[in-house]
PDB file of C-alpha atoms and ligand atoms in Angstrom:
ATOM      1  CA  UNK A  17      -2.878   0.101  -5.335  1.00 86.00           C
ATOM      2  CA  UNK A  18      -1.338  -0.832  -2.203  1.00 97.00           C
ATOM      3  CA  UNK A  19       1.207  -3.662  -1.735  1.00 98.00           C
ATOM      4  CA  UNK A  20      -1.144  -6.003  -0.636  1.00 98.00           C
ATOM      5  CA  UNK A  21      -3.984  -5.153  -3.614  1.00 97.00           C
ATOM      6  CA  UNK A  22      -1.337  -5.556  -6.078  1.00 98.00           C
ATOM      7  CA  UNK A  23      -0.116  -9.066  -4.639  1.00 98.00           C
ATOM      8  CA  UNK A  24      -3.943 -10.229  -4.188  1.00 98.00           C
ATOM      9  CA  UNK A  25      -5.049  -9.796  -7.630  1.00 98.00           C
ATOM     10  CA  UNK A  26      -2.181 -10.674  -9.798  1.00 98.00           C
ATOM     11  CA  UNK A  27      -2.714 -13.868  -7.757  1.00 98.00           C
ATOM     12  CA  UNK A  28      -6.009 -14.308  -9.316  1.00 98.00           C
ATOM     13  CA  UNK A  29      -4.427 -14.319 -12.743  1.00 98.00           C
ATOM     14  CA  UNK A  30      -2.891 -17.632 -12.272  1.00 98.00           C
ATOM     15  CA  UNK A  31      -6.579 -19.582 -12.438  1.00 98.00           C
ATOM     16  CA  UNK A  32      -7.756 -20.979 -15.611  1.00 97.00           C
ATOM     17  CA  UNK A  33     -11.273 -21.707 -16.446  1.00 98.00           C
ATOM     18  CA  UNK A  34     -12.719 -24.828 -14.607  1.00 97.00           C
ATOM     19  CA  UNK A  35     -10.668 -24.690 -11.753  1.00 98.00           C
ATOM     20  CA  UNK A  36     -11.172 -25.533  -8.032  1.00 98.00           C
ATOM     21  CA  UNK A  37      -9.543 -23.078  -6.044  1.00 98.00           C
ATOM     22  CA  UNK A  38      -8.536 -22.716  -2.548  1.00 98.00           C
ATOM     23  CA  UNK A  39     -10.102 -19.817  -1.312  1.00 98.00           C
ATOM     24  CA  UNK A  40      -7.587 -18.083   2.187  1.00 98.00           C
ATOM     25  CA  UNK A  41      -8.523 -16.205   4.775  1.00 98.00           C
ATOM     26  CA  UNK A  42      -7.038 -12.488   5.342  1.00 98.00           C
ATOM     27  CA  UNK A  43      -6.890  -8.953   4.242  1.00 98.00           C
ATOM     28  CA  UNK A  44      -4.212 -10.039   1.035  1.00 98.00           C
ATOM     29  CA  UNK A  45      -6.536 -12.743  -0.326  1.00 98.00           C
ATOM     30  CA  UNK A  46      -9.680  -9.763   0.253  1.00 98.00           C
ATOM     31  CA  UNK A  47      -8.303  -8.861  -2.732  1.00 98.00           C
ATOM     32  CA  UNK A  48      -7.544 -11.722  -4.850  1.00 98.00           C
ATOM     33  CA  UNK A  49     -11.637 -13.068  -4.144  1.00 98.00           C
ATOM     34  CA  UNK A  50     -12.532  -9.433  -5.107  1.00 98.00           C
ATOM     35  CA  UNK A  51     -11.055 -10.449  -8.273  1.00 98.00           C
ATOM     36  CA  UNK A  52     -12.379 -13.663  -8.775  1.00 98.00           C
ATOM     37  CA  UNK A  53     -15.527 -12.563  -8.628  1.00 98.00           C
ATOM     38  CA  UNK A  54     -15.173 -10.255 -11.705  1.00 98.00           C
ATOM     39  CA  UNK A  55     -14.075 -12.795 -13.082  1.00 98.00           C
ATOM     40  CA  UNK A  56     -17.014 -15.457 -12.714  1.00 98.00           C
ATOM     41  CA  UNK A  57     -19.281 -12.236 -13.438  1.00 98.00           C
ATOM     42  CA  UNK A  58     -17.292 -12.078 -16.736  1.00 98.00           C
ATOM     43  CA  UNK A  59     -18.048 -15.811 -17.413  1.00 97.00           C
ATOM     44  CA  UNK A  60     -15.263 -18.228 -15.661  1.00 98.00           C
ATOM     45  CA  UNK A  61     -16.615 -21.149 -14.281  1.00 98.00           C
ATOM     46  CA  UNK A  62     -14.553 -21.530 -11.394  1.00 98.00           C
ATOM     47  CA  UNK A  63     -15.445 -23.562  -7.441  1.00 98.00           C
ATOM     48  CA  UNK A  64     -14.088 -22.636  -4.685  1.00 98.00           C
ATOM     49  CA  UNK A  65     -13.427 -24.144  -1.338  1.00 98.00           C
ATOM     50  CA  UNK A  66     -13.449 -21.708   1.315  1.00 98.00           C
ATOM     51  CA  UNK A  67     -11.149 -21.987   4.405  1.00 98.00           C
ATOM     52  CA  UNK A  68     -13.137 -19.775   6.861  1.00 98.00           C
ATOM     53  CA  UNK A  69     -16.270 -18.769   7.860  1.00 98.00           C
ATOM     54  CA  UNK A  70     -15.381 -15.184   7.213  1.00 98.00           C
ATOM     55  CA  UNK A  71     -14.336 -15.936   3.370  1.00 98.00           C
ATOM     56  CA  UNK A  72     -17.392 -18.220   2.583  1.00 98.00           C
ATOM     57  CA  UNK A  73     -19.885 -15.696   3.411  1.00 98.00           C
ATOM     58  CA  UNK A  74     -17.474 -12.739   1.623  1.00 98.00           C
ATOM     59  CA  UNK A  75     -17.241 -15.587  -1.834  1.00 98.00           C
ATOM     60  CA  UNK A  76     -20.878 -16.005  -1.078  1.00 98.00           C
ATOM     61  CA  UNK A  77     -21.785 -12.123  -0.964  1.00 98.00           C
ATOM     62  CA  UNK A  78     -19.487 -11.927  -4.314  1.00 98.00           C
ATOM     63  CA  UNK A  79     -21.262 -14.688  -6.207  1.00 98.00           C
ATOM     64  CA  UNK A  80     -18.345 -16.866  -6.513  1.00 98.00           C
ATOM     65  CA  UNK A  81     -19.647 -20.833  -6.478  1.00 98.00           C
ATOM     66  CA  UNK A  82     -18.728 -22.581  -3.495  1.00 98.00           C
ATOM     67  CA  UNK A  83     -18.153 -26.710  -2.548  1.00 98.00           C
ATOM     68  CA  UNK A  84     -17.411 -28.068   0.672  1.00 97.00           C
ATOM     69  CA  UNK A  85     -13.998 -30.409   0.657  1.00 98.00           C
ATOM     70  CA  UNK A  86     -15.895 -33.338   0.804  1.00 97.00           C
ATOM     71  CA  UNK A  87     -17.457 -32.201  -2.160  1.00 97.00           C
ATOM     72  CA  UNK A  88     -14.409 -31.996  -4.493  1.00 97.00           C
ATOM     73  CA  UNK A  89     -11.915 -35.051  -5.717  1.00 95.00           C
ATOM     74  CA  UNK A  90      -8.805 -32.717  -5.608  1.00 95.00           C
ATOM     75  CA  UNK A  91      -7.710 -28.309  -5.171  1.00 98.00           C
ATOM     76  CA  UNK A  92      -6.502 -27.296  -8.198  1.00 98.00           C
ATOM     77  CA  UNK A  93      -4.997 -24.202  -6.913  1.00 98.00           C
ATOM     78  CA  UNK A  94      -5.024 -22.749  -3.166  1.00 98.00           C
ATOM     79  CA  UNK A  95      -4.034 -18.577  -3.044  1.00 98.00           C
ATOM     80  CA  UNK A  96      -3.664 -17.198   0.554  1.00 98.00           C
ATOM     81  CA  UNK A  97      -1.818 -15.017   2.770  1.00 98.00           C
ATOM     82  CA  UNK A  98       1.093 -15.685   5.437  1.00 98.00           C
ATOM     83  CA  UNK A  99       1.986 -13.337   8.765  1.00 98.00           C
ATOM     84  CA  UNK A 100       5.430 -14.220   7.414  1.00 98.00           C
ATOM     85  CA  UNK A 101       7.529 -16.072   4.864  1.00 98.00           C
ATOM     86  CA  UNK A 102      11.101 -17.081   4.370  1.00 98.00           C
ATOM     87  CA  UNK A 103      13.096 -17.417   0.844  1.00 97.00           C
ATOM     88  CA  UNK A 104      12.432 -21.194   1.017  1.00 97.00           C
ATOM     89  CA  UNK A 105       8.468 -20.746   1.228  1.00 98.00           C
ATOM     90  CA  UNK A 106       7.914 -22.105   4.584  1.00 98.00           C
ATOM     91  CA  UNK A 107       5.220 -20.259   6.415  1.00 98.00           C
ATOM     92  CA  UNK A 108       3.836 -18.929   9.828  1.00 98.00           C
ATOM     93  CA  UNK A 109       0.023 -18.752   9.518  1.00 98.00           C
ATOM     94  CA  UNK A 110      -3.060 -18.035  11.494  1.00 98.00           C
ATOM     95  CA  UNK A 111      -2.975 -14.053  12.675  1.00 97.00           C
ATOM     96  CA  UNK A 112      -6.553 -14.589  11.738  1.00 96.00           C
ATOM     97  CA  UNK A 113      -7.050 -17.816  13.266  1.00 97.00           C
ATOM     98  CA  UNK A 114      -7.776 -20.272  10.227  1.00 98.00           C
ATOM     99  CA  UNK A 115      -5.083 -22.103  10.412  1.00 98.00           C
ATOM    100  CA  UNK A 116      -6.351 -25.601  10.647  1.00 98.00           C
ATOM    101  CA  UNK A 117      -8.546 -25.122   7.886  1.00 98.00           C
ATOM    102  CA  UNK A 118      -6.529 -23.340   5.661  1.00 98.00           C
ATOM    103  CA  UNK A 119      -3.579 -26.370   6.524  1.00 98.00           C
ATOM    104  CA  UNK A 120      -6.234 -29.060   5.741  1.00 98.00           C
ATOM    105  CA  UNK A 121      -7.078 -27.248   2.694  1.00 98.00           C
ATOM    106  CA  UNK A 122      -3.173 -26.560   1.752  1.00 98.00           C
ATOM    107  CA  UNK A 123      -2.637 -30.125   2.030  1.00 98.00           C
ATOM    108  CA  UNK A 124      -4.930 -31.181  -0.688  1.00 98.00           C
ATOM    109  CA  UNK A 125      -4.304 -28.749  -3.324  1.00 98.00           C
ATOM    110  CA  UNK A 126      -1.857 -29.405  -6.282  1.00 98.00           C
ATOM    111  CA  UNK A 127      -0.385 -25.881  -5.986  1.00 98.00           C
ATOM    112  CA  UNK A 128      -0.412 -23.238  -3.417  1.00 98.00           C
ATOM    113  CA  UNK A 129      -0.065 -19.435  -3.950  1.00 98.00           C
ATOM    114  CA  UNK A 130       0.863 -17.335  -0.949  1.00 98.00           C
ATOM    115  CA  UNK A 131      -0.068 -13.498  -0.806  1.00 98.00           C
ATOM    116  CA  UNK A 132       2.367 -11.178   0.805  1.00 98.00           C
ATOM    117  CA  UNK A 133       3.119  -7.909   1.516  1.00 98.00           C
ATOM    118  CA  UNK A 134       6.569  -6.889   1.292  1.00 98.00           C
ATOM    119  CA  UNK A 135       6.756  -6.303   5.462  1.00 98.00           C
ATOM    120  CA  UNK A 136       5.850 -10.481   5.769  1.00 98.00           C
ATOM    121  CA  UNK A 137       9.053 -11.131   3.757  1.00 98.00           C
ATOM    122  CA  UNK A 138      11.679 -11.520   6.285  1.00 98.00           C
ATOM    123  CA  UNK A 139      15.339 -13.714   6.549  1.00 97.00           C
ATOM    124  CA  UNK A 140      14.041 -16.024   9.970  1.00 96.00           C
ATOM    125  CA  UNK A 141      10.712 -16.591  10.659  1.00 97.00           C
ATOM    126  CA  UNK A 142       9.668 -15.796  14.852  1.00 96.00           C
ATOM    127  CA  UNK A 143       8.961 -11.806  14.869  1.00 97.00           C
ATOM    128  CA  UNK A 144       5.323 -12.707  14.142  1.00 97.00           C
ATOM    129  CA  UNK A 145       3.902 -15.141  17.233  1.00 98.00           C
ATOM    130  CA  UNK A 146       3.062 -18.701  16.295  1.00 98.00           C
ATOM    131  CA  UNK A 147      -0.488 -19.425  16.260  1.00 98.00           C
ATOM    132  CA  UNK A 148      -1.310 -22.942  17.202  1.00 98.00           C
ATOM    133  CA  UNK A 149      -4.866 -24.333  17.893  1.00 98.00           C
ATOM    134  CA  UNK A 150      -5.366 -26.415  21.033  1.00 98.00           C
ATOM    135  CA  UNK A 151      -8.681 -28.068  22.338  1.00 98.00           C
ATOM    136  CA  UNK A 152     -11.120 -26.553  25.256  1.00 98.00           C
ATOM    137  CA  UNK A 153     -10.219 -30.004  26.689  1.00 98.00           C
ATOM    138  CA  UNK A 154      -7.471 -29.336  29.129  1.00 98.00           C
ATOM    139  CA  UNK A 155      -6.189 -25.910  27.989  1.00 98.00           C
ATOM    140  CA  UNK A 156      -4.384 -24.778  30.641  1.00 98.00           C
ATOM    141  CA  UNK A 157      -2.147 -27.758  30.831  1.00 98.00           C
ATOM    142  CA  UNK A 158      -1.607 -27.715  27.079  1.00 98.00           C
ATOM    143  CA  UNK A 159      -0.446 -24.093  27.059  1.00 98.00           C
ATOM    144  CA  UNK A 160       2.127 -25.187  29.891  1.00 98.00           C
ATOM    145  CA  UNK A 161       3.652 -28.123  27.845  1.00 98.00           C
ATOM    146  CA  UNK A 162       3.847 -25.360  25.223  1.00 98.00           C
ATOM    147  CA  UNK A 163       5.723 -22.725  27.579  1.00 98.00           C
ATOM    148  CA  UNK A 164       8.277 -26.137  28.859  1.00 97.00           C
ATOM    149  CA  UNK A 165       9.346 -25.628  24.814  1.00 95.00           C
ATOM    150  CA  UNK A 166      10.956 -22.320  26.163  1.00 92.00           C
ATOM    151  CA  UNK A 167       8.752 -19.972  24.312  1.00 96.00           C
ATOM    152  CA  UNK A 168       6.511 -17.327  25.646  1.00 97.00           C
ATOM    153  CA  UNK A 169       2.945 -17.775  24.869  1.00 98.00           C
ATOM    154  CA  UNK A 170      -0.684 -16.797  25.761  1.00 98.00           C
ATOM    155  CA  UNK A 171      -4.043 -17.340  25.057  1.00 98.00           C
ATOM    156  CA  UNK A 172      -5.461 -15.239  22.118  1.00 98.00           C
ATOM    157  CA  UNK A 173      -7.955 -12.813  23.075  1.00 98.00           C
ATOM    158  CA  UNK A 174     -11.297 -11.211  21.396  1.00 97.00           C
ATOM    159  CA  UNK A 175     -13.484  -8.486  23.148  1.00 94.00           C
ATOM    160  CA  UNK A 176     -11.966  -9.640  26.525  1.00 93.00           C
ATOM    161  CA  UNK A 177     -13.105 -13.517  25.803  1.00 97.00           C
ATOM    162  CA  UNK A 178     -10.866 -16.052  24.499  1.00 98.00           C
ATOM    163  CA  UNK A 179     -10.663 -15.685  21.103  1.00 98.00           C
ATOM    164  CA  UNK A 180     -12.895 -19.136  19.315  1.00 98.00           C
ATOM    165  CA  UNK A 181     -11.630 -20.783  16.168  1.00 98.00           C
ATOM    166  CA  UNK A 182     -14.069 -22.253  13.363  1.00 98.00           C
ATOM    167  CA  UNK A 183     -13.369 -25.222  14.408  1.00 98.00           C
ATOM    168  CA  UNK A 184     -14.560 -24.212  18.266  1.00 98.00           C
ATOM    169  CA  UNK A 185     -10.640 -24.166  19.835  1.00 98.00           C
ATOM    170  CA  UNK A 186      -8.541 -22.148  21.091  1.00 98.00           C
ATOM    171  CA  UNK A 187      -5.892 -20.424  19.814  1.00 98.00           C
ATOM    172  CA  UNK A 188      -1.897 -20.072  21.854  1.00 98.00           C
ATOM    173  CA  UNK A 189       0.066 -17.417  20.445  1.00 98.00           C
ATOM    174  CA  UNK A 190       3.817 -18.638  20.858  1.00 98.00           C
ATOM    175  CA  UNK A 191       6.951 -15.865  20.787  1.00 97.00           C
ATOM    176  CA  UNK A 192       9.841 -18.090  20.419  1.00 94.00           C
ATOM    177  CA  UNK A 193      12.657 -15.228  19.451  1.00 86.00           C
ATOM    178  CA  UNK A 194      13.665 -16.821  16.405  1.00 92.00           C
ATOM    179  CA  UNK A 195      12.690 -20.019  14.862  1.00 96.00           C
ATOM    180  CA  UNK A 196      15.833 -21.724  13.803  1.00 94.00           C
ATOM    181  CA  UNK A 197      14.712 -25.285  13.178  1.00 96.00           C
ATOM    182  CA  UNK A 198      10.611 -24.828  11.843  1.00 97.00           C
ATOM    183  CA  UNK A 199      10.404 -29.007  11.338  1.00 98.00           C
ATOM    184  CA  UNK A 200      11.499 -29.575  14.569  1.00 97.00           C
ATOM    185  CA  UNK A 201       9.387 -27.262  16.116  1.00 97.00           C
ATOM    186  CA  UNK A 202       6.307 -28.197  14.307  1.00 98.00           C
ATOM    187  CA  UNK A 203       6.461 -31.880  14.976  1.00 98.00           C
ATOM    188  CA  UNK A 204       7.494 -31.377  18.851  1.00 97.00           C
ATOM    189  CA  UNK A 205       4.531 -28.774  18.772  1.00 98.00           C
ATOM    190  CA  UNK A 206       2.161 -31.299  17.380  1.00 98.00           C
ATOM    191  CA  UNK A 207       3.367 -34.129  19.853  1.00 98.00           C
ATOM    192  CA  UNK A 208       1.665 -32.265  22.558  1.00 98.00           C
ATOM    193  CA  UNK A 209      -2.016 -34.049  23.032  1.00 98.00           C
ATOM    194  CA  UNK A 210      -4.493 -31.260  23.027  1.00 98.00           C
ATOM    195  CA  UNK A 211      -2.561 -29.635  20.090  1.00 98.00           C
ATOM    196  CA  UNK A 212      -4.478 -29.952  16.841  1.00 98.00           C
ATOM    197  CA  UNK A 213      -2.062 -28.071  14.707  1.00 98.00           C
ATOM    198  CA  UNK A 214       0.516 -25.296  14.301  1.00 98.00           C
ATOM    199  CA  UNK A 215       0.753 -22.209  11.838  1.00 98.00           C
ATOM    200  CA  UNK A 216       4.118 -23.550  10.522  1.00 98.00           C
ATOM    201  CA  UNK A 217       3.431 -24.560   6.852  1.00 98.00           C
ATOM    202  CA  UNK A 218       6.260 -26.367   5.164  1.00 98.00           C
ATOM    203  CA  UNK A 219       6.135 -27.527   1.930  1.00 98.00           C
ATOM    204  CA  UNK A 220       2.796 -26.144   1.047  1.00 98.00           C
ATOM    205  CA  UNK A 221       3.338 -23.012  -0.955  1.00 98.00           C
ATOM    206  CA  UNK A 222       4.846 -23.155  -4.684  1.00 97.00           C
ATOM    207  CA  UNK A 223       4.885 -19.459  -5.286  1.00 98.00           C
ATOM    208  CA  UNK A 224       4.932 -16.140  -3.572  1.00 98.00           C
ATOM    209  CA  UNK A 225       3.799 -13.137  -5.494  1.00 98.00           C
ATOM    210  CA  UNK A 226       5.019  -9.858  -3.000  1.00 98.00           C
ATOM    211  CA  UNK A 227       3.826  -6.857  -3.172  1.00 98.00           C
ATOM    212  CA  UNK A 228       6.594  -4.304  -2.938  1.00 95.00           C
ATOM    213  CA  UNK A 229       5.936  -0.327  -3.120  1.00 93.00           C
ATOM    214  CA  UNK A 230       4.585  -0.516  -6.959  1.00 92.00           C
ATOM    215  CA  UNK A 231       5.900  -3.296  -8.450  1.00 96.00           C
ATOM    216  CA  UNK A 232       5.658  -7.424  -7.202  1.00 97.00           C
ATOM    217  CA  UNK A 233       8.576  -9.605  -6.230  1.00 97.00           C
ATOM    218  CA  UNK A 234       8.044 -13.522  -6.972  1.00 98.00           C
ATOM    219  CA  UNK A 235       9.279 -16.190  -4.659  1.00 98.00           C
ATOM    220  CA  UNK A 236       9.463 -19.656  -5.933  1.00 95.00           C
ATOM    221  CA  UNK A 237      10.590 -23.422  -5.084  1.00 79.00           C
TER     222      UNK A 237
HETATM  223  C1  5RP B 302      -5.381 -16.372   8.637  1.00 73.19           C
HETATM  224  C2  5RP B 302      -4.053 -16.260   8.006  1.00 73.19           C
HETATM  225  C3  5RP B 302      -3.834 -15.105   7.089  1.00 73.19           C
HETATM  226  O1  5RP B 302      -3.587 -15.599   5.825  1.00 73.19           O
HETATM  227  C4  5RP B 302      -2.666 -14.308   7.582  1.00 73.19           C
HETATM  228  O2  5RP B 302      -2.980 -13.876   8.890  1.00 73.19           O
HETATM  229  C5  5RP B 302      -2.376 -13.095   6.681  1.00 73.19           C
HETATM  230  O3  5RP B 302      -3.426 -12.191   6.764  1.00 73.19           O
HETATM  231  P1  5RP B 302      -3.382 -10.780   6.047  1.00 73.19           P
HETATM  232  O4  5RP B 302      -3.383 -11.044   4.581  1.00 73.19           O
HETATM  233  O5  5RP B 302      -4.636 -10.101   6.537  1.00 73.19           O
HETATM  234  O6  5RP B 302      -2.148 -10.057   6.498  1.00 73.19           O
HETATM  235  O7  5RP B 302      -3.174 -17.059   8.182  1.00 73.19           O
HETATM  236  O8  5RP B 302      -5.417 -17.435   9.540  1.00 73.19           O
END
């Protein structure tokens, strides 16, 4: 098993029977819905709420039962990956461009398992570019108020068009060279009209399970 197989499914181990999980979006949590499928197949009655496209028709193909958020009072449990992590669980999410739905999702669960491999694990959070979703509506001049917060940043891509969230925005990738101050940043990043959201999570996730070389590392706050 690779690092992020291992980390995926032990994930899975942490739902009990009648649960509504949080389903992520992302080649770690591939593996933890892989999972949760045997398991309804073996007779758990579990609902899950997916936070993508892409992982409602992959829980759909697996024959895991699905409800929309409206649909549910509360998340029991939310698993799903991160692009990277610090010690303190705060997050940079959305390499696969989910992150509004996945932070909407986040914020209504009771508990929140992240997904890791061991290379997302790092001291300061900024190697990875911050995704952050921003409206058709007046792009251009939203992706300049983001470049006056003295980062780097460009429109993602996808087969040469600009790359479309679920949610029918676009997505900025940010390089700031290290992020020293995540609050901060997040709220001046979600000050900007135009911005719907960031891929900082903070205070979201309640446990890490890492997959490093054969054996898992757990993070918790
Ligand atoms: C999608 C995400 C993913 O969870 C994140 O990109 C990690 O993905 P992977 O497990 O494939 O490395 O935030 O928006």
């Amino acid at each position: 098993m690779n690092e992020k197989q291992l980390a995926g499914k032990k994930a899975a181990s942490y739902i009990q029977d009648g649960m509504i999980v949080g389903l992520g979006t992302g080649s770690t949590v591939y593996w933890t819905i892989l999972e949760i499928a045997r398991m309804v197949k073996e007779g758990m009655s579990i609902t899950g709420v997916a936070t993508s496209k892409s992982t409602e028709k992959l829980a759909q193909e697996q024959g895991i039962p699905l409800s929309s958020l409206e649909n549910v009072s509360t998340i029991d449990l939310t698993i799903d990956g991160a692009d990277e992590l610090t010690e303190d669980l705060t997050l940079i999410k959305g390499g696969g461009g989910a992150l509004l739905r996945e932070k909407i999702i986040a914020y209504h669960s009771t508990h929140m398992i992240v997904v890791a491999d061991s290379s997302k694990y790092v001291k300061k959070l900024g190697t990875f570019p911050l995704p952050v979703e921003i409206t058709k509506f007046g792009y251009l001049k939203t992706l300049n108020a983001i470049k006056n917060m003295g980062c780097t940043a460009s429109l993602r891509k996808e087969n040469d068009s600009l790359f479309i969230t679920d949610n029918g925005n676009y997505i900025v990738d940010c390089s700031f060279d290290e992020i020293c101050f995540p609050t901060t940043l997040h709220d001046h990043l979600n000050q900007i009209p135009g911005v719907v959201e960031n891929g900082l999570f903070i205070g979201y996730a309640t446990k890490a399970i890492i997959g490093q070389e054969n054996t898992i590392t757990y993070v918790e706050n």
